[in-house]
């Protein structure tokens, strides 16, 4: 089916606002093509521009707008003829980092308040979780997992899903045992318990994945950890990122304060360690 | 679906316009008499006649020699010019580029006249030199002179492609060589030159190919000595046998096309190759230009000398000649000044019409040509189809026909197809010939601007519900309107300059300055020729000034 007969709304990554038309005319074009009467076009465009908070800029040309404003106009252009679904192609990738966070919040608010059906394509997992009610994770064109953001983040079904969302550390070892949803992996001569997510038989190679924020480095031992050497630590502002090594294994974690040089006990809570 | 019809309609019209003349020429070449005669037979007589003519073979060899000679002159000069302008701190390099391109827009026949009146045996500058040293140390009527003049005139073509390649070449590649210890000249020889070599090679083939299109220069400078090239041989053949010997002319045209078509194909391949090099660019930031030091002004003088010899000398000569009664040894300028030649132009209604027709074909005809090129360009715009290749070849074919050949072929088309015959004596025939001859050039201009329209601007219109035709009307065309105006200016310049295409179409009602100049030169009326030439140069000068003022890029 030719693109013009699909009746969808599409917001382009580069916005694709027509440079030879004003904001008003950009937004009005879809209505004009649908044969809407001139005065109705006017009111509907005004309403759409009001919704995106740019009612006062209708007479401007795209190049006179900031990147964030252009993105809003592109959205208004896709909204104005009330398509059943709006497609957003990496809607925030052209904005600089600070603006992106604002636009993200604004976009989420607009989608929920107007009750829009929006399909948003992104490779930024934070953006996906912030914007979406449901996430479909694609890997090479195949659906890897779908569900709510919480499901994807807290219960990844595959190694790809686990690695894709959030920041993780990997523990490579061999599977020691699996039973009743629990598994044990042997890493650097130590057995670690975790949630069974894989299908390998004991003795086969396995990978443990744990979110950085789940690794505990406060010295308390829950009996499921490794003694590791502090390799380096980086100040990130609100916290420190610390890197430990033991043999071939490297583990990253967050700490609230800088740690002392030397060896530390690094704890992997069994319910947060997924073994694939 | 309606847009699909539009596409095929446009392609069909373009294909007919391009193929009809060529097919007719091939058909004619296998007849034993002009096609309009009641009885004609298929025969190879014309081929055996032409191929056994020693004049034909002389002309063929002369064409090759001139082509090779002008290539040998234009390529090094053009490449050096490009390097000086793009990469060095040459004085005035910001305004030099439009100046360098001027020879492209000045009629070759006007320049040829200019050389005769300036440097001919009794030329204005020849006499000056003779009064100093006693002899005229050159002979303008020779094979070498033709090659040198043609070579100098085609320097801009080489310049354009080399400069574009040099600009496309990231300076970081050169910086990298500098950093590891190569001095600027080594960098030029070992890095820049090899990288732009494919572009230079392409330009060399182009210039050699353009050697087959030469007409004005060999006609004016070669004919008096009996030096013929293929195009002037064709021109002379018109009256060789008393009756119009169309079949013989057709054979010469076929001979020309048989040589030029492979050259065009070679150009396409080389162009693709040179673009492969350009795509190897690094990050495109501009580095500091190479310092010429003490060589700055000598380099500038070198360019100035080329420009003086190629443009200033002939145009100054012909301008001066147009304002004097006569010229010769011992003539004092103040005693011979006159405006009579310009007044005389008005006594000839056909010349007056020619001037108006030239303006009309440049402005109105140019506008229609741009519209036509745009229609074709839109028909294949962002179309994923094998037909695009077909159109590419259709566009390319007319290039194989030098202007004089295309004019002849078009004349035959108008004679052959009876329904359109009445148009032959109108400007429509001339316009069609011009538009076909410059098809490839015009398409390059228009599709160049169309390509600059970001595809998502058109896709966006599709997604909000516009059909393909609607997208063209509401998005693509409005976005390229400035490009179209710029193209119109360039086409105006080209159409006003054109002289060879109109020769065979010249008749009452279809006079233009270019073809009138050729026929007036035949009568030997230098007074009228020089005055009319100056008017032609003035038109082009005004058009060029407007184009430069508006910031139009002078090349496709």
JSON list of C-alpha atoms in Angstrom, two decimals, chain A residues 16 32 44 47 54 58 60 70 72-73 120 156-157 159 176 181-182 225-226 239 253:
[
{"chain": "A", "resi": 16, "resn": "UNK", "atom": "CA", "xyz": [11.48, 16.74, 7.86]},
{"chain": "A", "resi": 32, "resn": "UNK", "atom": "CA", "xyz": [-5.67, 20.25, 3.08]},
{"chain": "A", "resi": 44, "resn": "UNK", "atom": "CA", "xyz": [-7.77, 22.44, 14.02]},
{"chain": "A", "resi": 47, "resn": "UNK", "atom": "CA", "xyz": [-5.73, 23.56, 18.44]},
{"chain": "A", "resi": 54, "resn": "UNK", "atom": "CA", "xyz": [3.60, 26.64, 20.04]},
{"chain": "A", "resi": 58, "resn": "UNK", "atom": "CA", "xyz": [2.43, 29.63, 13.69]},
{"chain": "A", "resi": 60, "resn": "UNK", "atom": "CA", "xyz": [7.36, 31.28, 11.55]},
{"chain": "A", "resi": 70, "resn": "UNK", "atom": "CA", "xyz": [10.82, 21.85, 15.36]},
{"chain": "A", "resi": 72, "resn": "UNK", "atom": "CA", "xyz": [7.00, 19.63, 18.42]},
{"chain": "A", "resi": 73, "resn": "UNK", "atom": "CA", "xyz": [5.84, 21.00, 15.07]},
{"chain": "A", "resi": 120, "resn": "UNK", "atom": "CA", "xyz": [8.17, 4.82, 19.08]},
{"chain": "A", "resi": 156, "resn": "UNK", "atom": "CA", "xyz": [14.65, -10.41, 31.17]},
{"chain": "A", "resi": 157, "resn": "UNK", "atom": "CA", "xyz": [14.01, -13.70, 29.46]},
{"chain": "A", "resi": 159, "resn": "UNK", "atom": "CA", "xyz": [20.83, -12.94, 27.78]},
{"chain": "A", "resi": 176, "resn": "UNK", "atom": "CA", "xyz": [27.27, -26.12, 38.48]},
{"chain": "A", "resi": 181, "resn": "UNK", "atom": "CA", "xyz": [14.23, -22.06, 39.28]},
{"chain": "A", "resi": 182, "resn": "UNK", "atom": "CA", "xyz": [17.58, -21.76, 40.98]},
{"chain": "A", "resi": 225, "resn": "UNK", "atom": "CA", "xyz": [29.98, -13.39, 46.76]},
{"chain": "A", "resi": 226, "resn": "UNK", "atom": "CA", "xyz": [33.60, -13.21, 45.66]},
{"chain": "A", "resi": 239, "resn": "UNK", "atom": "CA", "xyz": [27.95, 8.12, 43.32]},
{"chain": "A", "resi": 253, "resn": "UNK", "atom": "CA", "xyz": [29.38, -1.76, 40.83]}
]
